[in-house]
PDB file of C-alpha atoms and ligand atoms in Angstrom:
ATOM      1  CA  UNK F   1     122.311 116.971 115.250  1.00  0.00           C
ATOM      2  CA  UNK F   2     122.272 113.412 113.912  1.00  0.00           C
ATOM      3  CA  UNK F   3     123.319 113.212 110.279  1.00  0.00           C
ATOM      4  CA  UNK F   4     121.157 110.690 108.463  1.00  0.00           C
ATOM      5  CA  UNK F   5     122.953 108.805 105.696  1.00  0.00           C
ATOM      6  CA  UNK F   6     120.163 106.459 104.750  1.00  0.00           C
ATOM      7  CA  UNK F   7     118.600 106.163 101.314  1.00  0.00           C
ATOM      8  CA  UNK F   8     115.287 104.353 101.217  1.00  0.00           C
ATOM      9  CA  UNK F   9     114.316 102.414  98.101  1.00  0.00           C
ATOM     10  CA  UNK F  10     110.618 101.523  97.994  1.00  0.00           C
ATOM     11  CA  UNK F  11     109.154  99.162  95.420  1.00  0.00           C
ATOM     12  CA  UNK F  12     105.514  98.635  94.575  1.00  0.00           C
ATOM     13  CA  UNK F  13     103.350  95.820  93.232  1.00  0.00           C
ATOM     14  CA  UNK F  14     104.667  92.971  91.089  1.00  0.00           C
ATOM     15  CA  UNK F  15     108.273  94.108  91.372  1.00  0.00           C
ATOM     16  CA  UNK F  16     108.867  91.062  93.603  1.00  0.00           C
ATOM     17  CA  UNK F  17     108.536  89.042  90.374  1.00  0.00           C
ATOM     18  CA  UNK F  18     111.293  90.806  88.452  1.00  0.00           C
ATOM     19  CA  UNK F  19     113.394  88.226  86.653  1.00  0.00           C
ATOM     20  CA  UNK F  20     110.253  86.206  85.823  1.00  0.00           C
ATOM     21  CA  UNK F  21     107.958  88.986  84.658  1.00  0.00           C
ATOM     22  CA  UNK F  22     107.899  90.344  81.062  1.00  0.00           C
ATOM     23  CA  UNK F  23     111.626  89.889  80.621  1.00  0.00           C
ATOM     24  CA  UNK F  24     111.669  91.813  77.338  1.00  0.00           C
ATOM     25  CA  UNK F  25     110.417  94.915  79.150  1.00  0.00           C
ATOM     26  CA  UNK F  26     111.941  94.641  82.628  1.00  0.00           C
ATOM     27  CA  UNK F  27     115.080  92.568  82.013  1.00  0.00           C
ATOM     28  CA  UNK F  28     116.301  89.402  83.688  1.00  0.00           C
ATOM     29  CA  UNK F  29     117.569  90.771  86.999  1.00  0.00           C
ATOM     30  CA  UNK F  30     115.648  89.910  90.144  1.00  0.00           C
ATOM     31  CA  UNK F  31     114.709  92.471  92.773  1.00  0.00           C
ATOM     32  CA  UNK F  32     117.410  90.923  95.002  1.00  0.00           C
ATOM     33  CA  UNK F  33     119.977  91.614  92.244  1.00  0.00           C
ATOM     34  CA  UNK F  34     118.789  95.221  92.061  1.00  0.00           C
ATOM     35  CA  UNK F  35     118.968  95.541  95.838  1.00  0.00           C
ATOM     36  CA  UNK F  36     122.630  94.456  95.719  1.00  0.00           C
ATOM     37  CA  UNK F  37     123.367  97.015  93.031  1.00  0.00           C
ATOM     38  CA  UNK F  38     121.726  99.730  95.147  1.00  0.00           C
ATOM     39  CA  UNK F  39     123.767  98.729  98.207  1.00  0.00           C
ATOM     40  CA  UNK F  40     127.050  98.737  96.223  1.00  0.00           C
ATOM     41  CA  UNK F  41     126.271 102.120  94.674  1.00  0.00           C
ATOM     42  CA  UNK F  42     125.244 103.723  97.955  1.00  0.00           C
ATOM     43  CA  UNK F  43     128.261 102.337  99.819  1.00  0.00           C
ATOM     44  CA  UNK F  44     130.577 104.227  97.448  1.00  0.00           C
ATOM     45  CA  UNK F  45     129.058 107.489  98.706  1.00  0.00           C
ATOM     46  CA  UNK F  46     128.883 106.270 102.290  1.00  0.00           C
ATOM     47  CA  UNK F  47     125.106 105.832 102.414  1.00  0.00           C
ATOM     48  CA  UNK F  48     123.097 102.917 103.795  1.00  0.00           C
ATOM     49  CA  UNK F  49     120.182 101.423 101.906  1.00  0.00           C
ATOM     50  CA  UNK F  50     116.792 100.490 103.323  1.00  0.00           C
ATOM     51  CA  UNK F  51     115.211  98.387 100.565  1.00  0.00           C
ATOM     52  CA  UNK F  52     111.552  97.285 100.660  1.00  0.00           C
ATOM     53  CA  UNK F  53     108.832  95.941  98.380  1.00  0.00           C
ATOM     54  CA  UNK F  54     105.080  95.680  98.874  1.00  0.00           C
ATOM     55  CA  UNK F  55     102.089  94.734  96.764  1.00  0.00           C
ATOM     56  CA  UNK F  56      99.840  96.848  99.022  1.00  0.00           C
ATOM     57  CA  UNK F  57      99.180 100.540  98.525  1.00  0.00           C
ATOM     58  CA  UNK F  58      98.580 101.257 102.217  1.00  0.00           C
ATOM     59  CA  UNK F  59     101.853  99.638 103.203  1.00  0.00           C
ATOM     60  CA  UNK F  60     103.715 101.834 100.712  1.00  0.00           C
ATOM     61  CA  UNK F  61     101.973 104.904 102.160  1.00  0.00           C
ATOM     62  CA  UNK F  62     103.006 103.853 105.691  1.00  0.00           C
ATOM     63  CA  UNK F  63     106.625 103.368 104.573  1.00  0.00           C
ATOM     64  CA  UNK F  64     106.724 106.771 102.865  1.00  0.00           C
ATOM     65  CA  UNK F  65     105.493 108.291 106.127  1.00  0.00           C
ATOM     66  CA  UNK F  66     108.159 106.357 108.054  1.00  0.00           C
ATOM     67  CA  UNK F  67     110.832 107.630 105.645  1.00  0.00           C
ATOM     68  CA  UNK F  68     109.898 111.184 106.648  1.00  0.00           C
ATOM     69  CA  UNK F  69     112.018 110.950 109.771  1.00  0.00           C
ATOM     70  CA  UNK F  70     114.289 107.988 109.002  1.00  0.00           C
ATOM     71  CA  UNK F  71     115.570 108.647 105.484  1.00  0.00           C
ATOM     72  CA  UNK F  72     117.822 111.268 104.005  1.00  0.00           C
ATOM     73  CA  UNK F  73     116.668 110.490 100.479  1.00  0.00           C
ATOM     74  CA  UNK F  74     114.032 108.323  98.840  1.00  0.00           C
ATOM     75  CA  UNK F  75     113.912 106.389  95.558  1.00  0.00           C
ATOM     76  CA  UNK F  76     110.502 104.993  94.712  1.00  0.00           C
ATOM     77  CA  UNK F  77     109.297 102.675  91.983  1.00  0.00           C
ATOM     78  CA  UNK F  78     105.609 102.565  92.783  1.00  0.00           C
ATOM     79  CA  UNK F  79     104.918 100.128  89.923  1.00  0.00           C
ATOM     80  CA  UNK F  80     101.313 100.363  88.723  1.00  0.00           C
ATOM     81  CA  UNK F  81     100.409 102.631  91.686  1.00  0.00           C
ATOM     82  CA  UNK F  82     102.473 105.265  89.875  1.00  0.00           C
ATOM     83  CA  UNK F  83      99.535 105.723  87.537  1.00  0.00           C
ATOM     84  CA  UNK F  84      96.697 105.529  90.067  1.00  0.00           C
ATOM     85  CA  UNK F  85      97.688 106.486  93.598  1.00  0.00           C
ATOM     86  CA  UNK F  86      96.729 109.887  94.957  1.00  0.00           C
ATOM     87  CA  UNK F  87      97.454 108.385  98.402  1.00  0.00           C
ATOM     88  CA  UNK F  88     101.135 107.728  97.577  1.00  0.00           C
ATOM     89  CA  UNK F  89     101.348 111.188  95.978  1.00  0.00           C
ATOM     90  CA  UNK F  90      99.946 112.843  99.118  1.00  0.00           C
ATOM     91  CA  UNK F  91     102.321 110.886 101.375  1.00  0.00           C
ATOM     92  CA  UNK F  92     105.341 111.892  99.266  1.00  0.00           C
ATOM     93  CA  UNK F  93     104.346 115.540  99.546  1.00  0.00           C
ATOM     94  CA  UNK F  94     104.865 115.286 103.327  1.00  0.00           C
ATOM     95  CA  UNK F  95     108.595 114.665 102.844  1.00  0.00           C
ATOM     96  CA  UNK F  96     111.200 117.385 102.711  1.00  0.00           C
ATOM     97  CA  UNK F  97     114.036 115.150 101.459  1.00  0.00           C
ATOM     98  CA  UNK F  98     115.091 114.532  97.844  1.00  0.00           C
ATOM     99  CA  UNK F  99     112.849 112.014  96.081  1.00  0.00           C
ATOM    100  CA  UNK F 100     113.625 110.213  92.828  1.00  0.00           C
ATOM    101  CA  UNK F 101     110.883 108.422  90.911  1.00  0.00           C
ATOM    102  CA  UNK F 102     112.325 105.286  89.312  1.00  0.00           C
ATOM    103  CA  UNK F 103     111.120 103.001  86.534  1.00  0.00           C
ATOM    104  CA  UNK F 104     112.909 100.199  84.778  1.00  0.00           C
ATOM    105  CA  UNK F 105     110.985 100.808  81.562  1.00  0.00           C
ATOM    106  CA  UNK F 106     110.454 104.065  79.697  1.00  0.00           C
ATOM    107  CA  UNK F 107     106.836 104.615  80.730  1.00  0.00           C
ATOM    108  CA  UNK F 108     106.435 107.348  78.069  1.00  0.00           C
ATOM    109  CA  UNK F 109     107.228 104.910  75.261  1.00  0.00           C
ATOM    110  CA  UNK F 110     104.575 102.439  76.447  1.00  0.00           C
ATOM    111  CA  UNK F 111     100.761 102.370  76.662  1.00  0.00           C
ATOM    112  CA  UNK F 112      99.092 105.741  77.133  1.00  0.00           C
ATOM    113  CA  UNK F 113      97.767 104.841  80.605  1.00  0.00           C
ATOM    114  CA  UNK F 114     101.406 104.683  81.787  1.00  0.00           C
ATOM    115  CA  UNK F 115     102.182 108.227  80.622  1.00  0.00           C
ATOM    116  CA  UNK F 116     100.402 109.746  83.639  1.00  0.00           C
ATOM    117  CA  UNK F 117     102.353 109.594  86.914  1.00  0.00           C
ATOM    118  CA  UNK F 118     101.038 110.708  90.293  1.00  0.00           C
ATOM    119  CA  UNK F 119     104.577 110.429  91.646  1.00  0.00           C
ATOM    120  CA  UNK F 120     106.368 112.892  89.353  1.00  0.00           C
ATOM    121  CA  UNK F 121     104.753 116.045  90.747  1.00  0.00           C
ATOM    122  CA  UNK F 122     105.973 115.135  94.243  1.00  0.00           C
ATOM    123  CA  UNK F 123     109.466 114.046  93.127  1.00  0.00           C
ATOM    124  CA  UNK F 124     112.702 115.949  92.802  1.00  0.00           C
ATOM    125  CA  UNK F 125     113.444 114.069  89.584  1.00  0.00           C
ATOM    126  CA  UNK F 126     112.606 111.028  87.505  1.00  0.00           C
ATOM    127  CA  UNK F 127     114.781 108.222  86.077  1.00  0.00           C
ATOM    128  CA  UNK F 128     113.160 105.767  83.690  1.00  0.00           C
ATOM    129  CA  UNK F 129     114.028 103.510  80.799  1.00  0.00           C
ATOM    130  CA  UNK F 130     117.448 102.206  81.833  1.00  0.00           C
ATOM    131  CA  UNK F 131     116.390  98.859  83.299  1.00  0.00           C
ATOM    132  CA  UNK F 132     118.115  97.985  86.575  1.00  0.00           C
ATOM    133  CA  UNK F 133     120.546 100.831  85.867  1.00  0.00           C
ATOM    134  CA  UNK F 134     117.676 103.281  86.581  1.00  0.00           C
ATOM    135  CA  UNK F 135     118.044 102.405  90.277  1.00  0.00           C
ATOM    136  CA  UNK F 136     121.812 102.980  90.204  1.00  0.00           C
ATOM    137  CA  UNK F 137     121.332 106.365  88.543  1.00  0.00           C
ATOM    138  CA  UNK F 138     118.674 107.273  91.112  1.00  0.00           C
ATOM    139  CA  UNK F 139     120.962 106.405  94.049  1.00  0.00           C
ATOM    140  CA  UNK F 140     123.817 108.418  92.519  1.00  0.00           C
ATOM    141  CA  UNK F 141     121.478 111.367  91.942  1.00  0.00           C
ATOM    142  CA  UNK F 142     120.212 111.241  95.545  1.00  0.00           C
ATOM    143  CA  UNK F 143     123.726 110.976  96.955  1.00  0.00           C
ATOM    144  CA  UNK F 144     124.807 113.962  94.858  1.00  0.00           C
ATOM    145  CA  UNK F 145     121.775 116.004  95.988  1.00  0.00           C
ATOM    146  CA  UNK F 146     122.444 115.301  99.637  1.00  0.00           C
ATOM    147  CA  UNK F 147     126.124 116.170  99.404  1.00  0.00           C
ATOM    148  CA  UNK F 148     125.393 119.581  97.873  1.00  0.00           C
TER     149      UNK F 148
HETATM  150  C1  LIG T   1     107.250 100.143  86.187  1.00  0.00           C
HETATM  151  C2  LIG T   1     106.336 100.713  85.103  1.00  0.00           C
HETATM  152  C3  LIG T   1     104.884 100.622  85.517  1.00  0.00           C
HETATM  153  O1  LIG T   1     104.048 101.141  84.487  1.00  0.00           O
HETATM  154  C4  LIG T   1     104.489  99.182  85.772  1.00  0.00           C
HETATM  155  O2  LIG T   1     103.161  99.113  86.239  1.00  0.00           O
HETATM  156  C5  LIG T   1     105.426  98.490  86.703  1.00  0.00           C
HETATM  157  C6  LIG T   1     106.867  98.727  86.563  1.00  0.00           C
HETATM  158  C7  LIG T   1     108.731 100.111  85.742  1.00  0.00           C
HETATM  159  O3  LIG T   1     109.585  99.983  86.609  1.00  0.00           O
HETATM  160  O4  LIG T   1     109.021 100.201  84.553  1.00  0.00           O
HETATM  161  O5  LIG T   1     105.024  97.661  87.511  1.00  0.00           O
HETATM  162  O6  LIG T   1     107.163 100.977  87.332  1.00  0.00           O
END
């Protein structure tokens, strides 16, 4: 049996503009900075990172499906699709690997339309509100889950 040691980190719409976008809410780090942090964190537990971003819902769905056989754990920040996408929810439900829903901001302390997540019900756990550190915590949580 091949042991997969790959954590996939999928990012949804507008996250490509981190570092320029609503700095008071999302912080000054770019998505490339966050990717580096994820790689450093995963390397400590001997995992690889596959890191992707898309502004398109269908592309995210396709990547979640791809992760089904290629990933050993998945972290997903679906951005605004978190609050709208039954399609991403349904795709996540096909996976039998640990899934962590990630948000930079605390979505429960923001507008009411952000309080509803279609991702949470399909996730193993949720990390939100810690800025770029949310990703680091998610990677550590996934690594710990997979080494159980
Ligand atoms: C976000 C929160 C979402 O409500 C928002 O649409 C985003 C980013 C976050 O990381 O805090 O694009 O997922």
